[in-house]
PDB file of C-alpha atoms in Angstrom:
ATOM      1  CA  MET A   1       0.462   1.691 -16.647  1.00 47.00           C
ATOM      2  CA  ARG A   2      -2.510   2.839 -18.672  1.00 49.00           C
ATOM      3  CA  ARG A   3      -5.129   4.927 -16.291  1.00 49.00           C
ATOM      4  CA  ARG A   4      -8.830   5.064 -17.000  1.00 50.00           C
ATOM      5  CA  PRO A   5     -10.008   9.141 -17.193  1.00 48.00           C
ATOM      6  CA  VAL A   6     -11.884   9.995 -14.303  1.00 49.00           C
ATOM      7  CA  TRP A   7     -13.099  13.404 -13.824  1.00 49.00           C
ATOM      8  CA  ILE A   8     -12.808  15.510 -10.748  1.00 45.00           C
ATOM      9  CA  TRP A   9     -14.809  18.919 -10.150  1.00 48.00           C
ATOM     10  CA  GLY A  10     -13.313  21.022  -6.765  1.00 46.00           C
ATOM     11  CA  GLY A  11     -15.552  22.029  -3.650  1.00 43.00           C
ATOM     12  CA  ALA A  12     -16.523  25.250  -3.282  1.00 38.00           C
ATOM     13  CA  SER A  13     -17.601  27.230  -0.184  1.00 33.00           C
ATOM     14  CA  VAL A  14     -19.854  25.404   2.487  1.00 35.00           C
ATOM     15  CA  VAL A  15     -19.851  22.816   5.392  1.00 34.00           C
ATOM     16  CA  VAL A  16     -21.837  20.256   4.766  1.00 36.00           C
ATOM     17  CA  ALA A  17     -22.919  18.523   8.319  1.00 35.00           C
ATOM     18  CA  SER A  18     -24.110  15.285   6.213  1.00 36.00           C
ATOM     19  CA  ALA A  19     -23.026  14.100   3.132  1.00 34.00           C
ATOM     20  CA  VAL A  20     -26.754  12.276   2.226  1.00 36.00           C
ATOM     21  CA  GLY A  21     -29.423  10.466   3.937  1.00 39.00           C
ATOM     22  CA  PHE A  22     -33.105  11.050   5.703  1.00 40.00           C
ATOM     23  CA  ALA A  23     -33.361  12.732   9.040  1.00 40.00           C
ATOM     24  CA  ALA A  24     -34.629  10.013  11.519  1.00 39.00           C
ATOM     25  CA  VAL A  25     -37.926   9.336  12.188  1.00 39.00           C
ATOM     26  CA  VAL A  26     -39.024   8.851  15.903  1.00 39.00           C
ATOM     27  CA  ALA A  27     -41.047   5.820  15.286  1.00 38.00           C
ATOM     28  CA  VAL A  28     -43.165   5.903  18.690  1.00 39.00           C
ATOM     29  CA  ALA A  29     -46.355   7.519  19.343  1.00 41.00           C
ATOM     30  CA  GLY A  30     -46.120  11.502  20.670  1.00 53.00           C
ATOM     31  CA  GLU A  31     -46.116  15.172  19.511  1.00 71.00           C
ATOM     32  CA  ARG A  32     -45.762  15.309  16.021  1.00 84.00           C
ATOM     33  CA  ASP A  33     -44.336  18.460  14.562  1.00 87.00           C
ATOM     34  CA  PRO A  34     -44.616  19.964  11.240  1.00 93.00           C
ATOM     35  CA  VAL A  35     -41.059  19.705   9.582  1.00 93.00           C
ATOM     36  CA  LEU A  36     -40.183  19.689   5.618  1.00 94.00           C
ATOM     37  CA  ALA A  37     -40.375  17.163   3.338  1.00 94.00           C
ATOM     38  CA  VAL A  38     -39.184  16.635  -0.134  1.00 94.00           C
ATOM     39  CA  VAL A  39     -41.922  16.608  -3.320  1.00 94.00           C
ATOM     40  CA  ARG A  40     -39.929  15.494  -5.935  1.00 92.00           C
ATOM     41  CA  ASP A  41     -36.364  13.694  -6.218  1.00 90.00           C
ATOM     42  CA  LEU A  42     -33.876  16.714  -6.374  1.00 88.00           C
ATOM     43  CA  PRO A  43     -30.483  16.276  -7.833  1.00 84.00           C
ATOM     44  CA  ALA A  44     -27.503  17.705  -6.385  1.00 79.00           C
ATOM     45  CA  GLY A  45     -26.953  21.529  -7.180  1.00 80.00           C
ATOM     46  CA  HIS A  46     -30.402  22.503  -7.495  1.00 85.00           C
ATOM     47  CA  VAL A  47     -31.574  25.551  -6.387  1.00 86.00           C
ATOM     48  CA  ILE A  48     -34.873  24.731  -4.198  1.00 92.00           C
ATOM     49  CA  GLU A  49     -38.311  26.655  -4.700  1.00 92.00           C
ATOM     50  CA  ALA A  50     -40.668  26.703  -2.482  1.00 92.00           C
ATOM     51  CA  GLY A  51     -42.959  23.695  -4.949  1.00 94.00           C
ATOM     52  CA  ASP A  52     -40.020  21.608  -3.888  1.00 95.00           C
ATOM     53  CA  LEU A  53     -41.144  21.327  -0.174  1.00 96.00           C
ATOM     54  CA  ARG A  54     -44.296  20.263   1.847  1.00 95.00           C
ATOM     55  CA  GLU A  55     -45.498  20.412   5.183  1.00 95.00           C
ATOM     56  CA  VAL A  56     -45.616  16.926   7.032  1.00 93.00           C
ATOM     57  CA  ARG A  57     -46.375  16.000  10.587  1.00 92.00           C
ATOM     58  CA  VAL A  58     -43.736  13.191  12.014  1.00 87.00           C
ATOM     59  CA  ALA A  59     -42.493  12.787  15.592  1.00 80.00           C
ATOM     60  CA  ALA A  60     -39.054  13.357  14.647  1.00 70.00           C
ATOM     61  CA  ASP A  61     -35.240  14.538  15.849  1.00 70.00           C
ATOM     62  CA  ASP A  62     -33.510  17.754  15.899  1.00 74.00           C
ATOM     63  CA  ALA A  63     -31.713  16.896  12.291  1.00 81.00           C
ATOM     64  CA  VAL A  64     -34.736  18.239  10.050  1.00 89.00           C
ATOM     65  CA  VAL A  65     -35.439  21.353   9.186  1.00 92.00           C
ATOM     66  CA  PRO A  66     -39.147  22.862  10.984  1.00 93.00           C
ATOM     67  CA  ALA A  67     -41.818  24.093   8.544  1.00 93.00           C
ATOM     68  CA  GLY A  68     -41.852  27.577  10.009  1.00 92.00           C
ATOM     69  CA  ARG A  69     -38.109  27.545   8.559  1.00 92.00           C
ATOM     70  CA  ALA A  70     -38.797  27.112   5.214  1.00 92.00           C
ATOM     71  CA  GLU A  71     -37.643  30.353   4.093  1.00 91.00           C
ATOM     72  CA  SER A  72     -34.642  29.953   5.669  1.00 90.00           C
ATOM     73  CA  VAL A  73     -33.913  26.860   2.467  1.00 92.00           C
ATOM     74  CA  VAL A  74     -35.844  28.266  -0.506  1.00 91.00           C
ATOM     75  CA  GLY A  75     -33.227  29.744  -2.909  1.00 88.00           C
ATOM     76  CA  ARG A  76     -30.520  27.754  -1.520  1.00 88.00           C
ATOM     77  CA  MET A  77     -28.652  24.633  -3.335  1.00 86.00           C
ATOM     78  CA  THR A  78     -29.292  21.061  -2.486  1.00 87.00           C
ATOM     79  CA  ALA A  79     -25.771  20.082  -1.494  1.00 80.00           C
ATOM     80  CA  VAL A  80     -26.702  16.075  -2.220  1.00 79.00           C
ATOM     81  CA  PRO A  81     -29.161  14.398  -4.088  1.00 82.00           C
ATOM     82  CA  LEU A  82     -32.748  14.621  -2.028  1.00 87.00           C
ATOM     83  CA  VAL A  83     -35.231  11.878  -2.901  1.00 86.00           C
ATOM     84  CA  ALA A  84     -39.168  12.419  -2.949  1.00 89.00           C
ATOM     85  CA  GLY A  85     -40.597  11.614   0.507  1.00 89.00           C
ATOM     86  CA  SER A  86     -37.573  12.402   2.514  1.00 90.00           C
ATOM     87  CA  LEU A  87     -37.399  14.889   5.113  1.00 91.00           C
ATOM     88  CA  LEU A  88     -35.021  17.612   4.994  1.00 92.00           C
ATOM     89  CA  ALA A  89     -32.088  18.102   7.199  1.00 88.00           C
ATOM     90  CA  PRO A  90     -29.924  21.244   7.632  1.00 86.00           C
ATOM     91  CA  GLY A  91     -26.832  19.315   6.159  1.00 82.00           C
ATOM     92  CA  GLN A  92     -28.078  18.560   2.949  1.00 85.00           C
ATOM     93  CA  VAL A  93     -28.500  22.524   2.072  1.00 86.00           C
ATOM     94  CA  GLY A  94     -25.836  25.150   1.122  1.00 76.00           C
ATOM     95  CA  PRO A  95     -25.985  28.688  -0.170  1.00 67.00           C
ATOM     96  CA  GLU A  96     -26.701  29.371  -3.939  1.00 58.00           C
ATOM     97  CA  GLY A  97     -23.777  28.858  -5.995  1.00 58.00           C
ATOM     98  CA  SER A  98     -22.130  26.442  -3.478  1.00 63.00           C
ATOM     99  CA  TYR A  99     -21.994  23.122  -5.255  1.00 70.00           C
ATOM    100  CA  PRO A 100     -20.026  20.871  -4.722  1.00 79.00           C
ATOM    101  CA  PRO A 101     -19.486  21.836  -1.412  1.00 76.00           C
ATOM    102  CA  ARG A 102     -16.461  22.525   0.431  1.00 79.00           C
ATOM    103  CA  GLY A 103     -14.730  19.458   1.496  1.00 86.00           C
ATOM    104  CA  ARG A 104     -16.235  17.418  -1.227  1.00 86.00           C
ATOM    105  CA  SER A 105     -15.390  16.861  -5.074  1.00 90.00           C
ATOM    106  CA  GLU A 106     -17.539  15.289  -7.836  1.00 91.00           C
ATOM    107  CA  VAL A 107     -15.867  12.047  -9.549  1.00 94.00           C
ATOM    108  CA  SER A 108     -16.565   9.660 -12.486  1.00 95.00           C
ATOM    109  CA  PHE A 109     -15.811   6.358 -13.295  1.00 96.00           C
ATOM    110  CA  ALA A 110     -16.341   4.315 -16.141  1.00 95.00           C
ATOM    111  CA  VAL A 111     -17.742   0.714 -14.817  1.00 96.00           C
ATOM    112  CA  ALA A 112     -18.548  -2.531 -16.914  1.00 94.00           C
ATOM    113  CA  SER A 113     -22.022  -2.977 -16.668  1.00 85.00           C
ATOM    114  CA  GLY A 114     -21.680  -6.347 -14.973  1.00 90.00           C
ATOM    115  CA  ASP A 115     -19.228  -4.568 -12.597  1.00 94.00           C
ATOM    116  CA  ALA A 116     -22.333  -2.546 -10.235  1.00 94.00           C
ATOM    117  CA  PRO A 117     -25.651  -3.295  -9.406  1.00 94.00           C
ATOM    118  CA  PRO A 118     -28.562  -1.082 -10.247  1.00 93.00           C
ATOM    119  CA  LEU A 119     -27.787   2.178  -9.335  1.00 93.00           C
ATOM    120  CA  GLU A 120     -29.723   5.457  -8.786  1.00 88.00           C
ATOM    121  CA  ARG A 121     -28.929   8.629  -7.133  1.00 83.00           C
ATOM    122  CA  GLY A 122     -28.970   9.444  -3.620  1.00 82.00           C
ATOM    123  CA  GLN A 123     -27.353   6.016  -3.010  1.00 88.00           C
ATOM    124  CA  ARG A 124     -24.344   5.952  -0.841  1.00 91.00           C
ATOM    125  CA  VAL A 125     -21.840   3.287  -2.752  1.00 95.00           C
ATOM    126  CA  ALA A 126     -18.233   2.033  -2.221  1.00 96.00           C
ATOM    127  CA  VAL A 127     -16.205   2.139  -5.575  1.00 97.00           C
ATOM    128  CA  PHE A 128     -13.193  -0.598  -5.336  1.00 95.00           C
ATOM    129  CA  ALA A 129     -10.741  -1.552  -7.755  1.00 92.00           C
ATOM    130  CA  GLY A 130     -11.332  -4.911  -9.871  1.00 84.00           C
ATOM    131  CA  PRO A 131      -9.266  -7.712  -8.541  1.00 75.00           C
ATOM    132  CA  SER A 132      -6.756  -7.575 -11.578  1.00 61.00           C
ATOM    133  CA  ALA A 133      -5.967  -3.858 -10.413  1.00 53.00           C
ATOM    134  CA  ALA A 134      -5.660  -4.586  -7.018  1.00 48.00           C
ATOM    135  CA  GLY A 135      -3.045  -7.636  -7.757  1.00 48.00           C
ATOM    136  CA  LEU A 136      -0.585  -5.790  -9.549  1.00 47.00           C
ATOM    137  CA  PRO A 137       2.817  -5.735  -8.186  1.00 47.00           C
ATOM    138  CA  GLY A 138       3.764  -3.229  -5.884  1.00 47.00           C
ATOM    139  CA  ALA A 139       0.079  -2.455  -4.938  1.00 50.00           C
ATOM    140  CA  GLY A 140      -0.321  -1.293  -1.449  1.00 54.00           C
ATOM    141  CA  GLU A 141      -2.997  -1.336   1.106  1.00 55.00           C
ATOM    142  CA  GLU A 142      -4.401   1.970  -0.549  1.00 57.00           C
ATOM    143  CA  ALA A 143      -5.238  -0.561  -3.721  1.00 57.00           C
ATOM    144  CA  PHE A 144      -7.811  -2.054  -1.124  1.00 70.00           C
ATOM    145  CA  ALA A 145      -8.942   0.869  -0.099  1.00 88.00           C
ATOM    146  CA  PRO A 146     -12.797   1.750  -1.181  1.00 93.00           C
ATOM    147  CA  VAL A 147     -13.816   5.535  -2.863  1.00 95.00           C
ATOM    148  CA  VAL A 148     -17.245   5.888  -0.460  1.00 95.00           C
ATOM    149  CA  GLY A 149     -19.838   8.696  -1.731  1.00 92.00           C
ATOM    150  CA  THR A 150     -23.220   9.337  -2.726  1.00 89.00           C
ATOM    151  CA  VAL A 151     -24.412   8.566  -6.903  1.00 90.00           C
ATOM    152  CA  THR A 152     -25.040  11.794  -8.269  1.00 86.00           C
ATOM    153  CA  GLY A 153     -25.705  10.698 -11.646  1.00 87.00           C
ATOM    154  CA  VAL A 154     -25.686   7.609 -14.100  1.00 91.00           C
ATOM    155  CA  ARG A 155     -25.128   7.745 -17.782  1.00 90.00           C
ATOM    156  CA  GLU A 156     -25.470   4.927 -19.984  1.00 89.00           C
ATOM    157  CA  GLY A 157     -22.511   3.951 -22.623  1.00 83.00           C
ATOM    158  CA  ASP A 158     -23.020   5.311 -25.884  1.00 80.00           C
ATOM    159  CA  SER A 159     -24.116   1.265 -26.941  1.00 81.00           C
ATOM    160  CA  ALA A 160     -24.805  -1.789 -26.145  1.00 80.00           C
ATOM    161  CA  GLY A 161     -21.588  -3.304 -23.743  1.00 79.00           C
ATOM    162  CA  GLN A 162     -19.734  -0.027 -23.310  1.00 89.00           C
ATOM    163  CA  PRO A 163     -19.066   1.176 -19.614  1.00 94.00           C
ATOM    164  CA  PHE A 164     -21.688   3.627 -17.874  1.00 95.00           C
ATOM    165  CA  THR A 165     -20.365   6.666 -16.070  1.00 95.00           C
ATOM    166  CA  LEU A 166     -21.077   6.611 -12.507  1.00 95.00           C
ATOM    167  CA  THR A 167     -20.758  10.037 -10.616  1.00 93.00           C
ATOM    168  CA  MET A 168     -20.342  10.428  -6.995  1.00 92.00           C
ATOM    169  CA  LEU A 169     -20.106  13.117  -4.855  1.00 90.00           C
ATOM    170  CA  ILE A 170     -16.921  11.964  -2.451  1.00 93.00           C
ATOM    171  CA  GLU A 171     -14.354  13.496   0.413  1.00 92.00           C
ATOM    172  CA  SER A 172     -11.808  15.589  -1.025  1.00 92.00           C
ATOM    173  CA  VAL A 173      -9.450  13.953   0.325  1.00 92.00           C
ATOM    174  CA  GLY A 174     -10.041  10.822  -1.744  1.00 92.00           C
ATOM    175  CA  ALA A 175      -9.667  12.540  -4.699  1.00 92.00           C
ATOM    176  CA  GLU A 176      -6.352  11.368  -5.602  1.00 91.00           C
ATOM    177  CA  ARG A 177      -7.553   7.491  -4.735  1.00 90.00           C
ATOM    178  CA  ALA A 178     -10.533   7.896  -6.820  1.00 93.00           C
ATOM    179  CA  ALA A 179      -8.111   9.224  -9.679  1.00 91.00           C
ATOM    180  CA  VAL A 180      -6.313   5.346  -9.762  1.00 90.00           C
ATOM    181  CA  VAL A 181      -8.654   3.183  -9.349  1.00 93.00           C
ATOM    182  CA  GLU A 182      -8.672   0.659 -12.434  1.00 91.00           C
ATOM    183  CA  LYS A 183     -11.677  -1.451 -13.338  1.00 92.00           C
ATOM    184  CA  PRO A 184     -13.799   0.103 -10.685  1.00 95.00           C
ATOM    185  CA  ARG A 185     -16.742  -2.605  -9.090  1.00 96.00           C
ATOM    186  CA  VAL A 186     -19.520  -0.847  -7.390  1.00 96.00           C
ATOM    187  CA  VAL A 187     -21.086  -1.929  -3.990  1.00 95.00           C
ATOM    188  CA  VAL A 188     -24.007  -0.285  -2.677  1.00 95.00           C
ATOM    189  CA  LEU A 189     -24.075   0.388   0.818  1.00 92.00           C
ATOM    190  CA  SER A 190     -27.559   2.198   1.168  1.00 73.00           C
ATOM    191  CA  SER A 191     -30.179   2.616  -1.055  1.00 59.00           C
ATOM    192  CA  ALA A 192     -31.976   6.176  -1.590  1.00 53.00           C
ATOM    193  CA  ASN A 193     -34.758   4.843   0.808  1.00 49.00           C
ATOM    194  CA  GLY A 194     -32.102   3.930   3.452  1.00 49.00           C
ATOM    195  CA  ASP A 195     -31.779   0.415   3.433  1.00 51.00           C
ATOM    196  CA  ALA A 196     -28.508  -1.757   3.305  1.00 49.00           C
ATOM    197  CA  ARG A 197     -28.301  -4.017   0.042  1.00 52.00           C
TER     198      ARG A 197
END
């Protein structure tokens, strides 16, 4: 059986507490603390500079980086794509040169344009094998299990009608399953601003 190509990059040397997302902001009146927010969209693997961050005052939980600890993240590498305006969480950064983080792999799929909604970096998505692949004789439960991860890149096909390349950061344990997905179909689990689609 012919397999579609999938590219995988192995993980390096940091444990990331959370793959992607925004730190929860408490939507109640009360004391507002100075924390760090991202000024612009930053791709995974970007070395954070002081100009990438700004101080904001919000009522937030403990899962965000206080503004007074900016020196602890400047010079470190983003472990996941970060969206402008999002609050910075400690688990979203790792030591310089540590991308992909330990326990994570980056995989790419060739996806037909009609088999995915519009995609952007930072979205949490699930990739399923197409119906014809899942229905092959001998296909077990693994044929129906999605590959779940965070979008790190989308590259259009070389010409109209050609599949586009979707690159995702996933848990390394799912890399073997990703390698055998045929006719991938993509479902967005959450958008870059945290909303489900």
